[in-house]
CSV table of C-alpha atoms and ligand atoms in Angstrom, one decimal:
chain,number,residue,atom,x,y,z
R,1,MET,CA,11.5,87.6,12.4
R,2,ARG,CA,11.6,87.2,15.8
R,3,LEU,CA,10.9,89.5,18.4
R,4,GLN,CA,12.4,89.7,22.1
R,5,PRO,CA,10.7,88.2,24.1
R,6,ILE,CA,9.0,91.1,26.1
R,7,ILE,CA,10.4,91.4,30.0
R,8,LEU,CA,8.0,92.0,32.5
R,9,GLY,CA,9.2,92.9,36.0
R,10,LEU,CA,7.8,89.4,37.5
R,11,LEU,CA,10.4,86.7,38.1
R,12,VAL,CA,9.4,83.5,37.9
R,13,ALA,CA,11.9,80.8,39.1
R,14,THR,CA,11.5,77.7,35.8
R,15,THR,CA,13.5,75.1,34.4
R,16,PRO,CA,15.8,76.8,32.1
R,17,ILE,CA,18.6,75.1,29.4
R,18,THR,CA,21.0,73.4,31.7
R,19,ALA,CA,24.6,74.3,31.2
R,20,TYR,CA,27.3,71.7,31.7
R,21,THR,CA,30.7,72.0,33.5
R,22,PRO,CA,33.8,71.2,31.2
R,23,LYS,CA,37.8,71.4,32.3
R,24,SER,CA,38.7,73.5,29.7
R,25,HIS,CA,36.4,76.0,27.7
R,26,LEU,CA,37.0,77.4,23.3
R,27,ASN,CA,37.1,80.8,23.1
R,28,TYR,CA,36.5,82.5,19.5
R,29,THR,CA,37.9,85.0,17.0
R,30,VAL,CA,36.3,85.8,13.4
R,31,ILE,CA,39.4,85.8,10.6
R,32,PRO,CA,39.1,88.8,8.9
R,33,GLY,CA,39.3,89.9,5.4
R,34,ILE,CA,38.3,86.5,4.5
R,35,PHE,CA,34.5,87.3,3.3
R,36,GLN,CA,32.4,90.8,3.0
R,37,GLN,CA,29.3,89.7,5.0
R,38,ASP,CA,31.9,90.2,8.3
R,39,ASP,CA,33.6,93.6,7.1
R,40,PRO,CA,31.6,96.7,8.5
R,41,ALA,CA,30.5,98.0,5.4
R,42,THR,CA,28.6,94.9,3.0
R,43,ASN,CA,25.1,96.2,4.4
R,44,ALA,CA,22.9,93.2,4.9
R,45,SER,CA,20.2,93.9,4.3
R,46,THR,CA,20.5,94.5,0.5
R,47,PHE,CA,24.2,91.6,0.6
R,48,ASN,CA,22.9,88.5,-1.7
R,49,PHE,CA,25.1,86.4,-0.7
R,50,THR,CA,24.3,84.1,-4.2
R,51,ALA,CA,25.4,86.8,-6.5
R,52,SER,CA,28.2,87.3,-4.8
R,53,ASN,CA,30.5,83.7,-4.4
R,54,PHE,CA,28.8,82.9,-0.6
R,55,GLY,CA,31.0,86.6,0.8
R,56,LEU,CA,34.2,85.2,-0.5
R,57,ILE,CA,36.4,88.3,-1.0
R,58,ASP,CA,38.9,88.3,-4.2
R,59,ARG,CA,42.2,88.4,-2.8
R,60,ALA,CA,45.7,86.2,-2.8
R,61,TYR,CA,46.6,84.2,0.4
R,62,PRO,CA,50.1,84.4,2.8
R,63,SER,CA,50.2,80.0,1.6
R,64,ASP,CA,49.4,80.9,-2.2
R,65,SER,CA,53.4,80.3,-3.6
R,66,THR,CA,52.4,77.1,-2.1
R,67,CYS,CA,49.0,76.1,-3.4
R,68,PRO,CA,49.4,72.8,-5.8
R,69,ASN,CA,47.9,74.1,-9.5
R,70,ARG,CA,48.2,78.5,-8.2
R,71,LYS,CA,47.4,79.6,-11.9
R,72,GLN,CA,44.0,77.0,-12.1
R,73,SER,CA,42.9,77.5,-8.2
R,74,THR,CA,39.8,78.8,-7.6
R,75,GLN,CA,39.3,81.8,-4.7
R,76,TRP,CA,38.2,78.8,-2.8
R,77,GLN,CA,40.4,76.2,-3.3
R,78,ARG,CA,43.5,78.8,-2.2
R,79,LEU,CA,40.9,79.0,0.8
R,80,ALA,CA,41.0,75.6,1.9
R,81,HIS,CA,44.4,75.7,1.2
R,82,TYR,CA,45.0,78.8,2.9
R,83,ILE,CA,42.8,77.1,5.8
R,84,SER,CA,44.6,73.9,6.2
R,85,THR,CA,48.0,75.7,6.4
R,86,LEU,CA,47.2,77.9,9.0
R,87,ASN,CA,46.1,74.2,10.6
R,88,SER,CA,49.0,72.7,10.3
R,89,LYS,CA,51.1,75.1,11.0
R,90,ALA,CA,49.0,77.0,14.1
R,91,LYS,CA,50.1,75.9,18.0
R,92,LYS,CA,47.6,71.9,19.8
R,93,THR,CA,45.7,75.2,20.8
R,94,ASP,CA,44.1,76.5,18.5
R,95,ARG,CA,42.4,75.3,15.6
R,96,TYR,CA,40.6,77.1,12.1
R,97,VAL,CA,37.3,76.1,11.5
R,98,LEU,CA,35.1,77.3,8.5
R,99,PHE,CA,31.0,77.5,9.6
R,100,PHE,CA,28.8,77.5,7.8
R,101,LEU,CA,24.9,78.3,9.3
R,102,GLY,CA,21.7,78.3,7.3
R,103,ARG,CA,18.1,80.3,8.2
R,104,HIS,CA,15.2,77.6,7.4
R,105,GLY,CA,13.4,78.8,4.3
R,106,GLU,CA,9.7,80.9,5.3
R,107,GLY,CA,7.9,79.3,7.3
R,108,TYR,CA,4.1,79.5,8.3
R,109,HIS,CA,5.1,81.7,10.9
R,110,ASN,CA,6.8,83.7,9.1
R,111,ALA,CA,4.3,84.4,6.4
R,112,ALA,CA,1.6,84.9,9.4
R,113,GLU,CA,3.3,87.3,11.2
R,114,SER,CA,3.4,89.3,7.7
R,115,TYR,CA,0.0,88.5,7.1
R,116,PHE,CA,-1.6,89.8,10.2
R,117,GLY,CA,0.8,92.6,10.8
R,118,THR,CA,3.5,92.4,13.9
R,119,PRO,CA,1.5,93.7,16.8
R,120,ALA,CA,-1.3,91.3,16.1
R,121,TRP,CA,1.3,88.5,15.6
R,122,ASN,CA,3.0,88.5,18.8
R,123,CYS,CA,0.3,89.7,21.2
R,124,TYR,CA,-2.3,87.3,20.0
R,125,TRP,CA,-1.8,84.4,17.3
R,126,SER,CA,1.4,83.7,17.9
R,127,GLU,CA,0.0,81.7,21.0
R,128,ARG,CA,-2.1,80.3,19.3
R,129,ASP,CA,-1.5,77.4,17.5
R,130,GLY,CA,-2.7,77.9,14.2
R,131,ASN,CA,-6.4,80.1,13.1
R,132,GLY,CA,-8.0,77.2,11.9
R,133,THR,CA,-7.0,76.6,8.6
R,134,VAL,CA,-2.9,77.4,8.7
R,135,THR,CA,-0.8,76.0,11.4
R,136,TRP,CA,2.1,77.6,13.0
R,137,ALA,CA,3.1,75.4,15.6
R,138,ASP,CA,6.3,74.0,15.2
R,139,ALA,CA,5.9,75.3,11.4
R,140,HIS,CA,6.5,73.3,8.4
R,141,ILE,CA,8.1,76.1,6.0
R,142,THR,CA,5.9,77.2,3.1
R,143,PRO,CA,6.2,76.8,-0.4
R,144,LYS,CA,8.2,79.9,-0.9
R,145,GLY,CA,10.4,78.7,1.9
R,146,ILE,CA,11.2,74.9,-0.1
R,147,ASP,CA,12.0,77.4,-3.0
R,148,GLN,CA,14.0,79.7,-1.1
R,149,ALA,CA,15.8,76.7,-0.1
R,150,LEU,CA,15.7,74.5,-3.0
R,151,SER,CA,17.9,77.8,-4.5
R,152,VAL,CA,20.4,76.9,-2.4
R,153,ASN,CA,20.8,73.9,-3.0
R,154,ALA,CA,21.0,74.9,-6.7
R,155,PHE,CA,23.7,77.8,-5.5
R,156,TRP,CA,26.1,75.3,-3.3
R,157,LYS,CA,25.8,72.7,-6.8
R,158,HIS,CA,27.0,75.6,-8.4
R,159,LEU,CA,29.7,76.1,-5.5
R,160,ILE,CA,30.8,72.4,-6.0
R,161,LYS,CA,30.9,71.9,-9.6
R,162,ASP,CA,32.0,75.5,-10.4
R,163,GLU,CA,33.9,76.8,-7.5
R,164,LYS,CA,36.0,74.2,-6.6
R,165,ILE,CA,34.4,74.5,-2.5
R,166,THR,CA,35.2,72.1,0.4
R,167,PRO,CA,31.4,71.2,1.0
R,168,PRO,CA,30.7,70.5,4.5
R,169,GLN,CA,32.1,67.4,6.8
R,170,THR,CA,29.1,68.0,8.9
R,171,TYR,CA,26.0,68.5,8.8
R,172,TYR,CA,23.7,70.4,11.6
R,173,THR,CA,20.2,70.9,12.3
R,174,SER,CA,17.8,73.1,15.0
R,175,PRO,CA,15.6,70.0,16.0
R,176,LEU,CA,12.7,72.6,14.3
R,177,PHE,CA,10.3,70.9,12.2
R,178,ARG,CA,11.5,74.1,9.4
R,179,CYS,CA,15.4,73.5,9.3
R,180,LEU,CA,14.9,69.8,9.4
R,181,SER,CA,13.1,70.3,6.5
R,182,THR,CA,15.5,72.6,5.3
R,183,ALA,CA,18.9,71.3,6.2
R,184,LYS,CA,17.3,68.3,3.9
R,185,LEU,CA,16.6,70.4,0.9
R,186,THR,CA,19.1,72.7,0.8
R,187,PHE,CA,21.7,69.1,1.2
R,188,GLN,CA,20.3,66.6,-0.9
R,189,GLY,CA,21.6,65.1,-3.7
R,190,LEU,CA,24.7,67.1,-4.2
R,191,ASP,CA,27.4,66.1,-5.0
R,192,LEU,CA,29.0,65.6,-1.8
R,193,PRO,CA,32.5,63.1,-1.7
R,194,MET,CA,31.5,59.7,0.1
R,195,LYS,CA,33.6,60.4,2.8
R,196,TYR,CA,31.4,63.5,4.3
R,197,PRO,CA,27.8,61.8,3.6
R,198,PHE,CA,23.9,64.0,4.5
R,199,VAL,CA,23.7,62.7,7.3
R,200,PRO,CA,22.9,65.7,9.8
R,201,THR,CA,23.0,65.5,13.8
R,202,VAL,CA,19.6,67.0,15.4
R,203,LYS,CA,20.8,69.4,18.3
R,204,GLU,CA,18.6,71.4,21.0
R,205,HIS,CA,20.7,73.6,21.3
R,206,PHE,CA,20.6,74.8,17.7
R,207,ARG,CA,16.4,75.6,18.6
R,208,GLU,CA,15.4,79.3,17.8
R,209,GLY,CA,15.8,81.6,21.0
R,210,ILE,CA,12.4,80.4,22.9
R,211,SER,CA,9.8,82.6,23.6
R,212,ALA,CA,6.2,82.1,24.0
R,213,HIS,CA,5.3,81.8,20.3
R,214,THR,CA,4.2,77.9,19.7
R,215,CYS,CA,6.6,78.2,16.7
R,216,ASP,CA,9.0,77.4,18.9
R,217,ARG,CA,7.6,74.2,20.5
R,218,ARG,CA,9.2,71.3,19.6
R,219,SER,CA,7.9,68.2,18.4
R,220,THR,CA,9.0,64.8,20.0
R,221,LYS,CA,11.5,63.2,19.3
R,222,SER,CA,9.4,60.1,18.0
R,223,ALA,CA,8.2,62.2,15.2
R,224,ILE,CA,11.2,64.1,14.3
R,225,ARG,CA,12.6,60.5,13.6
R,226,THR,CA,9.5,59.2,11.4
R,227,ASN,CA,9.6,62.3,9.4
R,228,PHE,CA,13.5,62.5,9.5
R,229,PRO,CA,14.8,58.5,9.6
R,230,SER,CA,18.0,59.5,8.2
R,231,TYR,CA,19.1,61.8,10.7
R,232,ARG,CA,21.1,61.5,13.8
R,233,ILE,CA,19.7,62.8,17.2
R,234,GLU,CA,21.9,64.1,20.0
R,235,ARG,CA,22.4,61.9,23.0
R,236,GLY,CA,20.1,62.9,25.9
R,237,PHE,CA,17.7,64.5,23.1
R,238,ALA,CA,14.4,64.5,25.5
R,239,GLU,CA,11.3,63.1,23.8
R,240,LYS,CA,8.9,66.0,24.9
R,241,ASP,CA,10.3,69.9,24.4
R,242,PRO,CA,11.4,70.2,28.2
R,243,TYR,CA,12.4,73.2,27.3
R,244,TRP,CA,9.5,75.5,25.9
R,245,MET,CA,7.0,77.3,29.0
R,246,GLU,CA,3.4,78.5,27.8
R,247,LEU,CA,4.0,81.9,28.0
R,248,TYR,CA,7.7,82.5,29.2
R,249,ALA,CA,10.2,83.7,26.9
R,250,GLU,CA,14.5,82.6,27.4
R,251,PRO,CA,16.4,85.2,28.2
R,252,ARG,CA,18.8,86.1,25.8
R,253,GLU,CA,21.4,86.0,28.5
R,254,ASN,CA,21.1,82.0,28.8
R,255,GLN,CA,20.1,81.6,25.1
R,256,ASP,CA,23.9,82.9,24.6
R,257,ALA,CA,25.3,81.0,27.5
R,258,ARG,CA,23.6,77.9,25.2
R,259,SER,CA,24.9,78.4,22.1
R,260,LYS,CA,28.5,78.9,23.4
R,261,GLU,CA,27.4,75.5,25.1
R,262,VAL,CA,26.7,73.9,21.7
R,263,LEU,CA,29.7,75.2,20.0
R,264,ASP,CA,31.6,73.8,22.5
R,265,ASP,CA,30.0,70.4,22.4
R,266,VAL,CA,30.3,70.4,18.3
R,267,LEU,CA,34.2,71.7,18.5
R,268,GLY,CA,34.7,69.1,21.4
R,269,SER,CA,33.4,66.3,19.7
R,270,ASP,CA,33.9,67.0,16.2
R,271,THR,CA,37.2,67.3,14.6
R,272,SER,CA,35.8,69.0,11.1
R,273,THR,CA,37.7,72.1,9.9
R,274,TYR,CA,34.1,72.8,7.8
R,275,ILE,CA,30.9,72.5,9.3
R,276,SER,CA,27.1,73.3,8.0
R,277,VAL,CA,24.7,74.2,11.1
R,278,THR,CA,20.3,74.9,9.9
R,279,SER,CA,19.1,77.2,13.0
R,280,HIS,CA,17.8,80.5,12.1
R,281,SER,CA,17.6,84.1,12.7
R,282,GLY,CA,17.9,84.4,16.5
R,283,GLU,CA,19.7,81.7,17.2
R,284,ILE,CA,21.7,81.9,14.0
R,285,ALA,CA,22.5,86.2,15.7
R,286,SER,CA,23.2,84.4,19.4
R,287,LEU,CA,25.4,82.1,18.2
R,288,LEU,CA,27.3,85.4,15.0
R,289,ARG,CA,27.0,87.0,19.2
R,290,VAL,CA,29.9,84.2,20.7
R,291,LEU,CA,31.5,83.6,18.2
R,292,GLY,CA,32.9,87.4,18.0
R,293,HIS,CA,31.2,88.0,14.6
R,294,ARG,CA,30.2,91.3,13.3
R,295,VAL,CA,25.7,92.1,13.5
R,296,PHE,CA,24.3,90.5,10.5
R,297,SER,CA,20.7,89.7,9.9
R,298,LEU,CA,20.2,86.9,7.3
R,299,ALA,CA,16.6,86.6,4.9
R,300,THR,CA,15.1,83.6,5.2
R,301,GLY,CA,16.9,80.2,3.2
R,302,ALA,CA,19.5,82.9,4.0
R,303,ALA,CA,23.5,81.6,5.1
R,304,ILE,CA,26.7,83.2,6.4
R,305,PRO,CA,30.0,81.4,5.8
R,306,VAL,CA,32.3,82.5,9.3
R,307,LEU,CA,35.6,82.0,9.2
R,308,VAL,CA,36.4,81.3,13.3
R,309,LYS,CA,40.0,80.1,15.0
R,310,THR,CA,39.2,79.0,18.0
R,311,THR,CA,41.5,78.4,21.6
R,312,THR,CA,41.3,76.2,23.5
R,313,LEU,CA,41.6,77.7,26.9
R,314,LYS,CA,41.6,75.5,30.5
R,315,GLY,CA,39.7,75.8,33.4
R,316,ASP,CA,35.6,76.4,33.5
R,317,VAL,CA,33.2,78.2,31.4
R,318,PRO,CA,33.3,81.6,32.7
R,319,ALA,CA,29.9,81.6,35.1
R,320,THR,CA,27.4,82.9,33.5
R,321,PRO,CA,24.0,82.9,35.4
R,322,THR,CA,21.0,81.2,34.8
R,323,LEU,CA,18.2,83.4,34.8
R,324,PRO,CA,14.3,82.4,34.6
R,325,TYR,CA,11.8,82.8,32.1
R,326,THR,CA,9.7,85.9,31.2
R,327,PRO,CA,6.5,86.3,31.3
R,328,GLN,CA,4.9,87.4,28.4
R,329,LYS,CA,1.9,89.5,28.5
R,330,THR,CA,-0.4,88.8,25.4
R,331,CYS,CA,-4.0,89.9,24.5
R,332,ALA,CA,-7.3,89.0,24.9
R,333,ALA,CA,-8.5,89.8,21.2
R,334,PRO,CA,-5.7,90.0,18.7
R,335,PRO,CA,-4.7,94.2,18.6
R,336,THR,CA,-6.4,96.2,15.2
R,337,ILE,CA,-2.5,98.1,15.3
R,338,ARG,CA,-0.5,97.1,12.6
R,339,ASP,CA,2.7,99.5,13.8
R,340,SER,CA,5.0,97.6,15.1
R,341,SER,CA,5.8,100.3,17.8
R,342,CYS,CA,3.2,98.3,19.4
R,343,ASN,CA,5.0,95.6,20.6
R,344,ASP,CA,5.1,95.2,24.2
R,345,CYS,CA,0.7,94.3,23.9
R,346,SER,CA,0.2,98.5,25.4
R,347,CYS,CA,-2.6,98.1,22.1
R,348,CYS,CA,-4.6,94.8,23.7
R,349,THR,CA,-7.9,97.0,23.6
V,1,NAG,C1,39.1,85.5,23.1
V,1,NAG,O1,38.7,85.8,22.1
V,1,NAG,C2,38.8,87.5,22.2
V,1,NAG,C3,38.2,87.5,20.6
V,1,NAG,O2,36.9,87.0,20.0
V,1,NAG,C4,40.1,87.6,22.0
V,1,NAG,O3,39.9,89.3,22.5
V,1,NAG,C5,40.5,87.8,24.0
V,1,NAG,O4,42.1,88.1,23.2
V,1,NAG,C6,40.5,85.8,23.5
V,1,NAG,N1,41.5,85.4,25.2
V,1,NAG,C7,41.9,84.4,24.9
V,1,NAG,C8,42.4,84.7,26.3
V,1,NAG,O5,42.9,84.0,24.1
V,2,NAG,C1,21.1,99.3,3.7
V,2,NAG,O1,20.2,99.2,3.0
V,2,NAG,C2,19.3,99.7,3.4
V,2,NAG,C3,18.2,98.9,2.4
V,2,NAG,O2,17.9,99.6,1.2
V,2,NAG,C4,18.8,101.1,3.4
V,2,NAG,O3,17.7,101.5,4.7
V,2,NAG,C5,20.2,101.3,5.0
V,2,NAG,O4,20.2,102.9,5.4
V,2,NAG,C6,21.3,100.8,4.8
V,2,NAG,N1,22.5,101.2,5.6
V,2,NAG,C7,23.2,101.4,5.1
V,2,NAG,C8,24.0,101.4,6.8
V,2,NAG,O5,23.9,101.8,5.0
V,3,NAG,C1,20.4,87.2,-5.2
V,3,NAG,O1,21.1,86.7,-7.0
V,3,NAG,C2,20.6,85.7,-8.0
V,3,NAG,C3,21.7,85.6,-8.2
V,3,NAG,O2,22.4,86.6,-9.4
V,3,NAG,C4,19.3,86.0,-8.0
V,3,NAG,O3,19.4,85.3,-9.0
V,3,NAG,C5,18.2,86.6,-7.2
V,3,NAG,O4,17.1,86.8,-7.4
V,3,NAG,C6,18.3,87.1,-5.7
V,3,NAG,N1,18.3,87.3,-4.6
V,3,NAG,C7,17.7,88.6,-4.0
V,3,NAG,C8,17.3,88.8,-3.0
V,3,NAG,O5,17.8,89.4,-4.6
V,4,NAG,C1,-5.1,82.5,9.1
V,4,NAG,O1,-3.6,83.0,8.2
V,4,NAG,C2,-3.4,82.4,7.6
V,4,NAG,C3,-2.1,83.5,6.8
V,4,NAG,O2,-0.3,83.6,7.7
V,4,NAG,C4,-5.0,83.4,5.9
V,4,NAG,O3,-4.0,83.0,4.6
V,4,NAG,C5,-5.5,82.7,6.4
V,4,NAG,O4,-6.6,83.6,5.0
V,4,NAG,C6,-6.5,82.6,7.9
V,4,NAG,N1,-7.5,81.9,7.8
V,4,NAG,C7,-8.1,82.8,8.8
V,4,NAG,C8,-9.6,81.8,8.5
V,4,NAG,O5,-8.9,83.7,8.7
């Protein structure tokens, strides 16, 4: 779990993730009644997406009467027909897109937080690269994280073969190692259409909310290329991480602004209707806020589908001021308390 960076009184001017200024921008609305996850009655902490057909609600759609082979069609096939009907009838400025947002499998930073307890993790260990035995800077996924990703891969195999789901047409991933490898384990070896192979694009702004934790510092572009040679890397991606700052954290407002920018950027250049994004708990929470979805926390390895209507609006994105990064306090020695009420490092001893 990622905790919000602690905001202290002192604000320092730093280089934030920069905004670009398009001539139009997109507005997002979640289409309700399609997936259980957006129903307020669904409890995110007990919901099991693989046991419930990804949350797809069993129902009729207004387009069912024109669905080819309706009687033999699965719920996913009728949904695909519904989405294609919505798109063919939509106004020029409107478009319907189904996002699959997946969280990475358990990383060494997640395991370390459980091992040390949240106070000692936040105020001491997370700012270090590791503890001599385990490294959590740009954390890799643990054996448990690998199993989680492989079970999602098996789930996709089942969805494609038995439920006749329309698989993603394009794939995006955070540049952090845990997402790069989760995406690969999740989607490689699937029976995908020739036209839509698994060739993900690495995008900077799908990364986790940036805290002082070294697990939020990415590796170089060259290292990503070496480890994931088949991946595309977006244009303008810097060799060295330009955004992570020792002992500083990105404010949530900045994170939401860049989440909106990256969604606008993807939809402005990608005509796909089915889009996969492999990202993080904090960043998926931010994407859900931007899309207008209710809060829905994902366990490591979990994924959520979101059907969204996007509307192109004229003019720039309403201005959101870019705030300076906030300094993060640490303890000189790990606090011994395990109670997570001690998030502001007041328990330093
Ligand atoms: C933008 O989307 C929100 C819901 O996400 C909706 O309430 C609002 O009416 C939309 N605005 C425009 C101008 O379409
Ligand atoms: C959701 O489930 C958790 C775990 O069983 C429980 O603690 C929590 O109270 C539930 N939340 C709601 C709103 O029912
Ligand atoms: C979710 O359901 C699947 C399939 O029914 C099961 O194998 C898996 O153990 C469940 N996951 C959790 C976390 O309960
Ligand atoms: C380092 O942390 C891991 C948990 O992430 C733990 O299993 C291991 O025992 C620790 N090593 C030392 C030397 O404390």
